[in-house]
XYZ file of C-alpha atoms in Angstrom:
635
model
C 2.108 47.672 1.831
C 1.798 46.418 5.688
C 1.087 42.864 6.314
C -0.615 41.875 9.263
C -0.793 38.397 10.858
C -3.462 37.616 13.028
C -2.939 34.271 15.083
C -5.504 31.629 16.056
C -3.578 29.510 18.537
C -6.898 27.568 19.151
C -6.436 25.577 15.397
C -2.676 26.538 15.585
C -3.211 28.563 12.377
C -2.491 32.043 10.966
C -4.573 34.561 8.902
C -2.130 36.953 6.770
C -3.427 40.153 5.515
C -2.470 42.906 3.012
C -3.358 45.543 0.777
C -1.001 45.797 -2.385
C -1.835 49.098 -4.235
C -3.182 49.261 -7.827
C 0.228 50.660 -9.381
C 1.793 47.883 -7.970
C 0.083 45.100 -9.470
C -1.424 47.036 -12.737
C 1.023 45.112 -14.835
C 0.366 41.924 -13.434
C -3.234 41.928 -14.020
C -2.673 43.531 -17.318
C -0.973 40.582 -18.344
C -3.308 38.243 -17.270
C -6.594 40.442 -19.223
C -4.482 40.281 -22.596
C -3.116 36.635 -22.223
C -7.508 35.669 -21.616
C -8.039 38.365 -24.351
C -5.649 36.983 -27.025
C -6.467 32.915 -26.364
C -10.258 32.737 -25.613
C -12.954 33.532 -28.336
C -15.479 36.716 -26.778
C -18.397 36.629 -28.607
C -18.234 40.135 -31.069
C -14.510 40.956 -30.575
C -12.075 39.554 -32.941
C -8.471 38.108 -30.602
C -6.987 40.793 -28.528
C -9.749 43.301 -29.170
C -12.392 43.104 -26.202
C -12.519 45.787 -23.672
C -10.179 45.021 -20.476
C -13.149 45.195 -18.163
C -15.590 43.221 -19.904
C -12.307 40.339 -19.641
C -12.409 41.447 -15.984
C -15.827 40.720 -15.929
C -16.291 37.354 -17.457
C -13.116 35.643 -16.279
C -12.837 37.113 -12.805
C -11.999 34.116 -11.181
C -9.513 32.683 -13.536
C -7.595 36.364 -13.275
C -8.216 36.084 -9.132
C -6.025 32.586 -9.532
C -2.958 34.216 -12.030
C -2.841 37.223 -9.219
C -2.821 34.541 -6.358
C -0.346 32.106 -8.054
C 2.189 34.891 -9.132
C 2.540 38.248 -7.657
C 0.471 37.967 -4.377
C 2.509 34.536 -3.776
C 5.603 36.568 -4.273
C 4.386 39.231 -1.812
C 3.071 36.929 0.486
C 6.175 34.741 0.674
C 8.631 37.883 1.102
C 6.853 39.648 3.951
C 6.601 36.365 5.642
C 10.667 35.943 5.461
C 10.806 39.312 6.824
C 8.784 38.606 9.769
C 10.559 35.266 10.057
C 7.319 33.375 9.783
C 7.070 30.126 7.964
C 3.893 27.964 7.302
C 3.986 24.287 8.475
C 5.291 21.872 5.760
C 6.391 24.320 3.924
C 9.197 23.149 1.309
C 11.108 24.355 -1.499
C 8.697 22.526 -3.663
C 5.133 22.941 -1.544
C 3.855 25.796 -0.142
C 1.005 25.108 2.033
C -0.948 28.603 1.925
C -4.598 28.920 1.007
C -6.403 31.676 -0.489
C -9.437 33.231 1.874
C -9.804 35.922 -0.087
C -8.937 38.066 -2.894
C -10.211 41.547 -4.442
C -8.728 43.367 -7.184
C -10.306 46.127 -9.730
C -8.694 48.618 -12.275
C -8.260 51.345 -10.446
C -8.568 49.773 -6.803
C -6.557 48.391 -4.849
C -5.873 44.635 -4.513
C -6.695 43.068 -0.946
C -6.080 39.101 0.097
C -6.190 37.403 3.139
C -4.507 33.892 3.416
C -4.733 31.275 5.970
C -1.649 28.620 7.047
C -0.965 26.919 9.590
C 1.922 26.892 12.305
C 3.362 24.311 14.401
C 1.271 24.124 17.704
C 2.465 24.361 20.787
C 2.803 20.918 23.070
C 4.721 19.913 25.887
C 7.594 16.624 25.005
C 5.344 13.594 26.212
C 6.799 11.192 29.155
C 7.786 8.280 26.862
C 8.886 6.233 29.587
C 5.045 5.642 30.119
C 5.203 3.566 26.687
C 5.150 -0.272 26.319
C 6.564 -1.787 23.644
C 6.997 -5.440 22.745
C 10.035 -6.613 20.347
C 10.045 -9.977 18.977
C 12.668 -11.764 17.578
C 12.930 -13.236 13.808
C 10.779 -15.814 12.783
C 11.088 -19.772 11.595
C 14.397 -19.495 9.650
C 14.840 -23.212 9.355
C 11.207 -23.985 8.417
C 11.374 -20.964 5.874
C 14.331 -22.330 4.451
C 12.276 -25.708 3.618
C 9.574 -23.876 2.579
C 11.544 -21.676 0.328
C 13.454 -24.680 -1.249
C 10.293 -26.243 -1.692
C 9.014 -23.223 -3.726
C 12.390 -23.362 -6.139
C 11.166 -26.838 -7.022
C 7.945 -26.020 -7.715
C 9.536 -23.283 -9.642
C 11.962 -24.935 -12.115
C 9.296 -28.276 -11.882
C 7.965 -29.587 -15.455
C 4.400 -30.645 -16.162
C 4.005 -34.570 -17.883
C 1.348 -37.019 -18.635
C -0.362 -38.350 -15.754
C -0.665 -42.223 -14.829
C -3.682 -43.522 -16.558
C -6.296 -43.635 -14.257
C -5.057 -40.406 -12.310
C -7.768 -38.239 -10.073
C -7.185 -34.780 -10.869
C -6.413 -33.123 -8.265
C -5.255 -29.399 -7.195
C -2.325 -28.347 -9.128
C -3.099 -30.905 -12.270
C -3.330 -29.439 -15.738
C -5.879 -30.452 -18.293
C -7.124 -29.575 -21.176
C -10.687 -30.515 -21.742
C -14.156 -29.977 -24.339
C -17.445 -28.760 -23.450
C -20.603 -28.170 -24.674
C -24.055 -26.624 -23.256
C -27.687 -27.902 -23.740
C -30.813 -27.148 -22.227
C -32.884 -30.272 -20.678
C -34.628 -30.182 -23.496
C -31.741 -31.499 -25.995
C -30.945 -28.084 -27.477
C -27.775 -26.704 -27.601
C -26.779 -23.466 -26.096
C -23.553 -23.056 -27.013
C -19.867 -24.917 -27.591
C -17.007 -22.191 -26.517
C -15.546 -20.013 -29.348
C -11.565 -20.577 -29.202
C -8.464 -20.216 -31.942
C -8.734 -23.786 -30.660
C -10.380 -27.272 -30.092
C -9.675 -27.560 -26.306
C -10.014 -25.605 -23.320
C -6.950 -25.912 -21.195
C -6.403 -24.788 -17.206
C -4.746 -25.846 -13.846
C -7.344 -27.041 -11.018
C -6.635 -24.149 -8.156
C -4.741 -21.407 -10.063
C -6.959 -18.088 -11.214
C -6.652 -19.261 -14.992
C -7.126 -15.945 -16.566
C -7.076 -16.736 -19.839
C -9.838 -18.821 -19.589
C -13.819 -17.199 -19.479
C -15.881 -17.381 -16.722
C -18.010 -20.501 -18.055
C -14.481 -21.982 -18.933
C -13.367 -21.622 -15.308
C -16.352 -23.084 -13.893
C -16.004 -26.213 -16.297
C -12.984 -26.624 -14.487
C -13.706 -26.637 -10.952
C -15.864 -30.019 -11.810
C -12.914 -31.950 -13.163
C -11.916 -32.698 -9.662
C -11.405 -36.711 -9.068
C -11.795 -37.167 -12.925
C -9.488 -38.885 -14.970
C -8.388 -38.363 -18.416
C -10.886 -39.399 -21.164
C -13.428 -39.471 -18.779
C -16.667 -38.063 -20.633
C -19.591 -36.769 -18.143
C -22.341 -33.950 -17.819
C -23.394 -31.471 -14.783
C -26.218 -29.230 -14.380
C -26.351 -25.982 -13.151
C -28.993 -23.020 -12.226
C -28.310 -20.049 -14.012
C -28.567 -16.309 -12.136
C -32.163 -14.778 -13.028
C -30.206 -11.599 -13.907
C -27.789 -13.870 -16.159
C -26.742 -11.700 -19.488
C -28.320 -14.596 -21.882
C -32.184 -14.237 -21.348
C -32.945 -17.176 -23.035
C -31.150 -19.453 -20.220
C -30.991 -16.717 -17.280
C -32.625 -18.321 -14.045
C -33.449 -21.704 -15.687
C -31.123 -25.170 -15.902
C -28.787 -26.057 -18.416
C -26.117 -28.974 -18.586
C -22.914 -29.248 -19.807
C -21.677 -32.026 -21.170
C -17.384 -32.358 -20.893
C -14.814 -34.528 -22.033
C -11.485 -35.065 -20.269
C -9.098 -34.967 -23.585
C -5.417 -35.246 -21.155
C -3.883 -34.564 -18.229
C -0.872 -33.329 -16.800
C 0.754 -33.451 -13.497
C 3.511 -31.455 -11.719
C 7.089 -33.323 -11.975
C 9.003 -31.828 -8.736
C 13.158 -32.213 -9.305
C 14.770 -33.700 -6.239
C 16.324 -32.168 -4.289
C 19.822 -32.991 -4.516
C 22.999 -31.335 -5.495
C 22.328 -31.392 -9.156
C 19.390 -29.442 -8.722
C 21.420 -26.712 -6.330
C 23.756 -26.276 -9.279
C 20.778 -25.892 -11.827
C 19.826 -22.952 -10.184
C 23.023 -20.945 -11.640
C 23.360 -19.082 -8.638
C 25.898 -17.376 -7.652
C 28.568 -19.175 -5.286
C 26.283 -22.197 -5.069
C 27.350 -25.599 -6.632
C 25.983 -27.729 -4.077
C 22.587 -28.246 -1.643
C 25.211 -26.908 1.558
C 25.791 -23.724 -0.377
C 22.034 -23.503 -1.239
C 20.976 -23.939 2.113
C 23.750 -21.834 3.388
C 22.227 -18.204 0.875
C 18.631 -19.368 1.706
C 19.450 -19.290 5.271
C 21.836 -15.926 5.187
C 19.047 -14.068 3.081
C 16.054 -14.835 5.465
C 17.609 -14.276 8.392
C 18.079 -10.707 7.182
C 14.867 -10.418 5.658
C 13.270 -11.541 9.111
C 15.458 -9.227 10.754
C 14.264 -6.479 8.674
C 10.557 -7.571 9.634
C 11.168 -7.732 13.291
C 12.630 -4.184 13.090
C 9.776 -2.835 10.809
C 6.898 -3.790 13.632
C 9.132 -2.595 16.390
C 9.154 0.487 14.854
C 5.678 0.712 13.929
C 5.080 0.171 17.805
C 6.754 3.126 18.508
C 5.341 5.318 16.175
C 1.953 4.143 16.941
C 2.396 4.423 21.109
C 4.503 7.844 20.697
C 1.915 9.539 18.463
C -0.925 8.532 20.964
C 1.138 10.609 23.496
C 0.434 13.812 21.798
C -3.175 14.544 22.832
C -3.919 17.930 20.733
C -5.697 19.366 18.392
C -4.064 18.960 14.544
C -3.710 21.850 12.057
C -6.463 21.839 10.148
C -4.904 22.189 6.753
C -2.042 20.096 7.240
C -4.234 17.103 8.166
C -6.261 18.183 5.239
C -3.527 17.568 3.026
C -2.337 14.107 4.884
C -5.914 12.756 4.661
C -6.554 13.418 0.991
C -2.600 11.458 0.772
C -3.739 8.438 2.445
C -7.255 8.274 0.043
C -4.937 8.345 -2.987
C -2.595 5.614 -1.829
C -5.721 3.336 -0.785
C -7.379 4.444 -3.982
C -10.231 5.177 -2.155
C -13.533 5.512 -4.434
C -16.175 8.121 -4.582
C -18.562 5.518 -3.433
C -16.880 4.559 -0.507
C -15.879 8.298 0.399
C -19.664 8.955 0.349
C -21.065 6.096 2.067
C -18.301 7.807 4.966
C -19.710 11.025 4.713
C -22.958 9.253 5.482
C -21.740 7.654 8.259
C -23.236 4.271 6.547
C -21.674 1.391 7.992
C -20.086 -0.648 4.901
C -16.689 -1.490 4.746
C -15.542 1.220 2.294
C -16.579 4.178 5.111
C -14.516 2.179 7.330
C -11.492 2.054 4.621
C -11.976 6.088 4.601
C -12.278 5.847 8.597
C -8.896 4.473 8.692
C -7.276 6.663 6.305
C -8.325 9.621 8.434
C -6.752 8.115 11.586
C -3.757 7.071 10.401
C -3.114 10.671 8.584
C -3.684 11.894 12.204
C -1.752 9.556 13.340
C 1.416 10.500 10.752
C 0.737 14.411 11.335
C 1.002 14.088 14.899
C 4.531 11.387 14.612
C 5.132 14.231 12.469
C 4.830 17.320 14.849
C 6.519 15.351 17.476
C 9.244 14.122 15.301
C 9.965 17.378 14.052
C 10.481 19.377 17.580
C 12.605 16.698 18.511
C 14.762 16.989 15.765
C 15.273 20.267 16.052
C 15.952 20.729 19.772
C 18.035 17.646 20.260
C 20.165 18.788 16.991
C 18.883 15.125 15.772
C 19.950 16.080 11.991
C 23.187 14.767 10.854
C 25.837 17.524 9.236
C 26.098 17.670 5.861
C 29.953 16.838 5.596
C 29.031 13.358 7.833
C 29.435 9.754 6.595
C 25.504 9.071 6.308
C 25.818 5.773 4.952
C 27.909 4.765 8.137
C 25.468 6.454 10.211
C 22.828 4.924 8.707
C 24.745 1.247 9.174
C 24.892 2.377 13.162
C 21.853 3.370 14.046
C 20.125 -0.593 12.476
C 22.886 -2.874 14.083
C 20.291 -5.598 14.455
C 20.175 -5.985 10.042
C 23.913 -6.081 9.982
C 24.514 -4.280 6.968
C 27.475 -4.875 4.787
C 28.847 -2.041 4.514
C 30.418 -1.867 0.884
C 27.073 -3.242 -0.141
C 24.825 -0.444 1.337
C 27.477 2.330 -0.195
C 26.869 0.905 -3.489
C 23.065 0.430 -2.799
C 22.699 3.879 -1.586
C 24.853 5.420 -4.999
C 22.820 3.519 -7.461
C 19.853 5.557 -5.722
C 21.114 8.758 -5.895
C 22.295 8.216 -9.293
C 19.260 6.943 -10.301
C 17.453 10.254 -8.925
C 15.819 7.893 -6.292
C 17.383 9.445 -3.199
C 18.930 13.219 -2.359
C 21.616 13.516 0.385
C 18.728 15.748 2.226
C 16.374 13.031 1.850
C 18.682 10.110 3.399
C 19.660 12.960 6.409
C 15.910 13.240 7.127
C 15.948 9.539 7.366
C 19.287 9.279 9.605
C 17.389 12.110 11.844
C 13.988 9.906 12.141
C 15.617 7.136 12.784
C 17.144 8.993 15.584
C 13.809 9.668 16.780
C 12.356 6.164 17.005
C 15.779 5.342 18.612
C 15.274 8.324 21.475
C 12.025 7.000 22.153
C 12.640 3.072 22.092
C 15.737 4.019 24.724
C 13.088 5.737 26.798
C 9.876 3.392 26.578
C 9.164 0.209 28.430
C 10.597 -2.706 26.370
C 9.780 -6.330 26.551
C 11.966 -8.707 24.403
C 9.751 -11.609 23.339
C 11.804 -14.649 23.647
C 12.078 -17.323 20.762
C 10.336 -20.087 22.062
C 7.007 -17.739 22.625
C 7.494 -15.664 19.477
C 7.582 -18.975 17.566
C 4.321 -20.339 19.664
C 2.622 -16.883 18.235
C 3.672 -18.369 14.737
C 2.239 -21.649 15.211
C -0.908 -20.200 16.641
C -1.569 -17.999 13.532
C -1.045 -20.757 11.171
C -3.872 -22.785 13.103
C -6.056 -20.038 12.353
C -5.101 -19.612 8.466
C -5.125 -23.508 8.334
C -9.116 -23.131 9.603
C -9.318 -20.541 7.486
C -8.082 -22.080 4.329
C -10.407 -25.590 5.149
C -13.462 -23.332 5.219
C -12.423 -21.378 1.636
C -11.989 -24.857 0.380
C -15.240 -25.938 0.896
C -16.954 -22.794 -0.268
C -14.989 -23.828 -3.592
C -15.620 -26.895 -4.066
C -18.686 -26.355 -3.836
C -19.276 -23.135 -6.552
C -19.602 -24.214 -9.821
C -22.332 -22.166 -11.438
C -21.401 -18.786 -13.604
C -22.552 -15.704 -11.651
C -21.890 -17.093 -8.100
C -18.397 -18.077 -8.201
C -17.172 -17.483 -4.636
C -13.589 -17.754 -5.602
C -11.339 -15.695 -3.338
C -8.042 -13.449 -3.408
C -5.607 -15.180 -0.766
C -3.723 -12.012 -0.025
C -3.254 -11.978 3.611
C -1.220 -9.404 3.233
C -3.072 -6.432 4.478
C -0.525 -3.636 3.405
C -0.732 -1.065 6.849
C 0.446 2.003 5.515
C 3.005 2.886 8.372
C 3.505 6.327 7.543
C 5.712 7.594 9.896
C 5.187 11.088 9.433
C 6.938 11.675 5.811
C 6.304 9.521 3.326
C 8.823 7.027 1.913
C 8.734 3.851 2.136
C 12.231 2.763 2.538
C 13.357 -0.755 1.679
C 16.682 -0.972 3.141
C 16.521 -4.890 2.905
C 19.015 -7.815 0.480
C 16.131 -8.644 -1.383
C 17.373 -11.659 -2.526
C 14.391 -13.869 -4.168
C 16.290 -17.432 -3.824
C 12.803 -18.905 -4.230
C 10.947 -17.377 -0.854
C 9.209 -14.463 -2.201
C 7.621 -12.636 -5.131
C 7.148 -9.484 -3.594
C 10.430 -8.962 -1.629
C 8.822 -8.283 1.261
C 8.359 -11.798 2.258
C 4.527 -10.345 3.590
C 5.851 -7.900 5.604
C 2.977 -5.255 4.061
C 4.068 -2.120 6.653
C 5.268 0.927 4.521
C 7.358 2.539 7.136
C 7.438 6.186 5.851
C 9.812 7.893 7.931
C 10.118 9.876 5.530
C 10.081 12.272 2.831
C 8.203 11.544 -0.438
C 9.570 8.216 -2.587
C 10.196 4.914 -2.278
C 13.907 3.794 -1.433
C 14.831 0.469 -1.818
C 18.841 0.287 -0.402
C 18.579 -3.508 -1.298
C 20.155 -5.686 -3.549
C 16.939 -6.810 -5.589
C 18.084 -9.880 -7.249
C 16.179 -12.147 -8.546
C 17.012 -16.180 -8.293
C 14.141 -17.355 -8.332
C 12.415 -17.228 -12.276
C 9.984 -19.811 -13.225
C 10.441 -21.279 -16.400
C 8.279 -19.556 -19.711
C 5.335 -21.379 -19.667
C 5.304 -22.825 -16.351
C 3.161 -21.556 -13.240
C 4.865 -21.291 -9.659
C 2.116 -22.744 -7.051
C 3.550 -20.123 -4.340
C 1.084 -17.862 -2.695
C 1.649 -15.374 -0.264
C -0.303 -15.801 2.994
C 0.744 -13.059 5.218
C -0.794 -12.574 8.964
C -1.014 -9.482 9.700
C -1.744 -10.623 13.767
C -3.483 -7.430 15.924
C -4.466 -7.826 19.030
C -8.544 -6.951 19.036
C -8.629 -5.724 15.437
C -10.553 -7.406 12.768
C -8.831 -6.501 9.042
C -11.334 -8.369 6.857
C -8.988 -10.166 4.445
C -9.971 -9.506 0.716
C -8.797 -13.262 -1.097
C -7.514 -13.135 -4.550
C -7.822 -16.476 -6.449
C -9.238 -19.868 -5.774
C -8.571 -20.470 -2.384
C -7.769 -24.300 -3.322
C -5.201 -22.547 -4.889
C -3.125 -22.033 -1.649
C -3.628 -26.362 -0.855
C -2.111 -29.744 -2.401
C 0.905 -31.126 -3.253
C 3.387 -29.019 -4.946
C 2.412 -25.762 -3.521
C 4.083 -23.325 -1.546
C 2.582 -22.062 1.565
C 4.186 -18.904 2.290
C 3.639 -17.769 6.077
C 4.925 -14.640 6.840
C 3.960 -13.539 10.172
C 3.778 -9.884 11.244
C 2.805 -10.012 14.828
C 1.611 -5.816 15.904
C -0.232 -4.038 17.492
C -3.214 -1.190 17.671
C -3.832 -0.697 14.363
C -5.856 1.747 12.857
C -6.314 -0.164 9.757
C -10.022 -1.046 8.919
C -10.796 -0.232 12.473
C -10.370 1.851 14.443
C -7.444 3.667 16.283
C -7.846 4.759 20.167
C -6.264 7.858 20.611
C -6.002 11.167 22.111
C -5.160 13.207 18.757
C -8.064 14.830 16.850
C -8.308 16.536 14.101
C -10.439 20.472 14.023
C -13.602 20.269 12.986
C -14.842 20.985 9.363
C -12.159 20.262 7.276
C -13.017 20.504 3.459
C -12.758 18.056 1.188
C -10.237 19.817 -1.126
C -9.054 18.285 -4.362
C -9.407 14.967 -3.848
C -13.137 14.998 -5.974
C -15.232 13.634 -2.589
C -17.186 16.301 -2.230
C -18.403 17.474 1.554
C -16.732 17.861 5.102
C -14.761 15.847 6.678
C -14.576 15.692 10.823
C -14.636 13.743 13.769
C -18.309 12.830 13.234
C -18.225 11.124 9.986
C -18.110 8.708 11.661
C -16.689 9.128 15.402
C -13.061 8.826 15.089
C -13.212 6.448 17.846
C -15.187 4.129 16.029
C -14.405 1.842 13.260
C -16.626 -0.332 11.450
């Protein structure tokens, strides 16, 4: 039973071939005939009683997949050890083999020839040819405002407006409606469990129907008890034939309104909070301050490092493993829940934004594999990986001196992880070791430390721009009010870049401390820097201080700027984008200032993937290369 491996150094891939004689895997496929024979229903057998090779016959496939999955795994995976061959990525828990082919017969014997890949072979690029920009943290005395601002809107109360009060955005009211035709005839009055209808001007108002919502929007500059009508021009495709494409009017009544009541902000309120360590507006001030100084820290680190895995995986101009990307790309259209649709208008090479979304997904998975090849060889010769007896939490603490971790803190952090089956030892040394990496390369590269005064310039030129922005989603509101053409819009700047940096964690190694300047914890950061290895690792604190009252809605929106230089993300909005304006909301500006991504665009650079790679088990059916579209295109 000789295997033979025949090597394709051109796709950096191996075929494996063998012949395992029929005595030697007779029992195996015995089992598999009488497990098909005793659980399936043949047509004129009773259970266990059809002939072996009319099983053979009829469920030849599903018998070529037991043979595969047990013994010719087991063969394949022991005369691999003995050659000292191992496929790339393979792991205690994946196995990255495929099946080319496999023939089996009583009698005959059983022949299969697998496919795998192996690392290729590629020359340590000069990194001292990369340029890398580092910018400091961002506004931490205007975030501090901002973020005490947000705690008031937070713990504010809403009470009866002065009489004569134009609604405005951020004003509650609860209000009747009816809808006629021109003609005098009513359509309809809204079915409820009660009389009024009741939303806030601005906010999504979910519980409230579509009609309901555009009722709404035409309160603005009304007062309470004000009584009034408004026409509209329904869709010609509207659900309701009798009205569809034709005008109706609905006539509304103002029953009350409410405005927000913001607490002062004064030492009474600091205390109020029930914090802890914080009886006073100087101790506030003092946690808000401590907190997002770390968190901006943390940010400034996350996009240095994302320039360095970006300008180091350029370097490495060569052809990826087939398979291996394969297996990356169909990981990046999970996590952006890429849809059939948009997977086929790719395959198409239509130009819509969802074959751009797949677009991206295939460039940064070559992106990741290649970080990932490159990572992995220097690892391994520089002896990168820490021992298994060291102090990884204090080599961890080392290697980010610029977050200043406590170290107690992170101990604790890191044991409620493992505890928690969140984190292995194994999985933090791979970290410690990547880490390593980006720091090898960073001491090599070109760096340019981006002083305050111009980082903060960058700032206020961003917020210019989502000022514009905001005017122009303003007046596309205000000026919606008909059901079926709503152009309400999800403010989510946040644009979420998938930083993969070869292995797939996101780790979180952040305070986390939501004092009132965050919901997310991540204060807009949106890069998932995966250095890693396969979950999500948050060695932060995670509290919490920042709950709204039951009942009461937090005006704090998260507009996060994710700033490239050249690149065009298209921003999907969520929620009325007067929403994000007025008095008593929060504008959250988080800026992430980086560079050359790949995300809904396109990523220059010299990696490339083989042609033909097959769309395996991620249900989009067809091929996937560099012409669907040109990977050095993007949409």
């Amino acid at each position: 039973m000789e295997l033979t491996l025949t090597e394709d150094r051109e796709h950096s891939q191996q075929v494996a071939q063998c012949e395992i004689p029929y005595e030697d895997y007779k029992d195996a496929l015995d089992q598999a005939v009488e497990r098909i024979n005793r659980g399936r229903k043949i047509k004129g057998y009773r259970p266990g009683m059809a002939p072996a090779s009319l099983i053979e016959q009829s469920f030849h496939a599903e018998i070529q997949g037991a043979l595969w999955d047990g013994l010719v795994k087991e063969v394949l995976k022991a005369k691999l050890d003995e050659k000292g061959v191992s496929p790339l990525g393979a792991t205690a828990a994946d196995w990255p083999v495929s099946c080319n082919r496999l023939e089996f017969g009583t009698g005959k014997p059983l022949l299969f020839q697998a496919i795998f890949d192996v690392e290729p072979e590629f020359d340590i690029p000069d990194f001292s040819q990369i340029q890398l920009r580092r910018h400091p943290p961002g506004k931490i005395a205007q975030k501090v405002e901002e973020s005490l601002q947000t705690l008031r809107v937070r713990t504010s109360l809403m009470v009866p407006a002065p009489q004569d009060h134009k609604m405005g955005l951020g004003d509650q009211a609860s209000f009747l409606y009816t809808v006629w035709k021109p003609n005098g005839k009513e359509v309809f009055r809204p079915k409820t469990d009660r009389s009024e209808q009741k939303g806030i001007l601005g906010e999504r108002n979910a519980e409230l129907s579509d009609w309901s919502r555009s009722v709404l929007k035409s309160l603005f500059g009304h007062s309470a008890g004000d009584e009034y009508e408004f026409s509209m021009e329904m869709p010609k495709n509207y659900q309701d034939r009798n009205i569809a494409g034709k005008e109706v009017i609905n006539r509304v009544k103002i029953v009350s309104v409410h405005v927000r009541e913001l607490p002062q902000l004064d030492d009474a309120f600091a205390s109020s909070l029930n914090f802890p360590d914080v009886n006073n507006m100087e101790d506030l001030r003092r946690i808000l301050e401590k907190d997002i100084r770390h968190q901006f820290q943390r940010e400034a680190s996350a996009d240095f490092e994302s320039e360095i895995f970006e300008s180091a995986a350029k370097l490495l101009s060569i052809p990826l493993p087939a398979n291996s990307l394969q297996l990356e790309f169909q990981r990046k259209l999970g996590q952006s829940k890429v849809t059939q649709e948009e997977y086929d208008d790719f395959a198409a090479k239509r130009k819509t934004f969802g074959a751009s979304k797949v677009t991206s997904c295939l460039l940064n998975a070559k992106a990741t594999l290649a970080f990932k090849l490159l990572a992995d060889r220097l690892i391994r010769e520089m002896n990168l990986m820490p021992a298994q007896d060291d102090d990884l939490v204090k080599i961890f603490a080392e290697l980010n001196p610029r977050l200043e971790y406590d170290l107690d803190d992170l101990r604790l952090n890191f044991g409620k992880q493992m505890a928690d089956g969140k984190l292995t030892q194994e999985e933090l040394r791979n970290e410690i070791a990547r880490e390593r990496v980006l720091n090898h390369i960073s001491s090599l590269a070109q760096v340019t430390d981006v002083s305050v005064e111009e980082w903060e310039k960058e700032i206020d030129d961003m917020e210019r721009q989502h000022s514009a922005l905001l005017a122009q989603q303003l007046n596309l509101y205000m000026n919606s009010r008909g059901v079926g053409h709503d152009h309400d819009h999800d403010h989510d700047h946040d644009h979420d870049h998938d930083h993969d940096h070869g292995h797939g964690h996101g780790h979180d190694h952040g305070h986390d401390h939501d004092h009132g300047h965050g919901n997310d914890h991540d204060h807009g950061h949106g890069h998932d820097h995966d250095h890693g290895h396969g979950n999500d690792h948050d060695h932060g604190h995670g509290h919490d201080h920042g709950t709204a009252p039951d009942g009461e809605h937090a005006h704090e929106h998260e507009h996060t700027h994710e700033h490239e230089h050249g690149k065009d993300h298209g921003h999907e909005h969520e929620g009325d984008p007067a929403a994000h304006m007025g008095e008593g909301h929060s504008h959250r500006h988080s800026h992430v200032h980086s560079h050359q991504h790949d995300h809904d665009g396109a990523h220059d650079g010299g990696y490339h993937a083989h042609d033909g790679i097959e769309g395996h088990g991620h249900g989009h059916g067809g091929e996937v290369s560099e012409g669907q579209p040109d990977a050095g295109e993007g949409d």
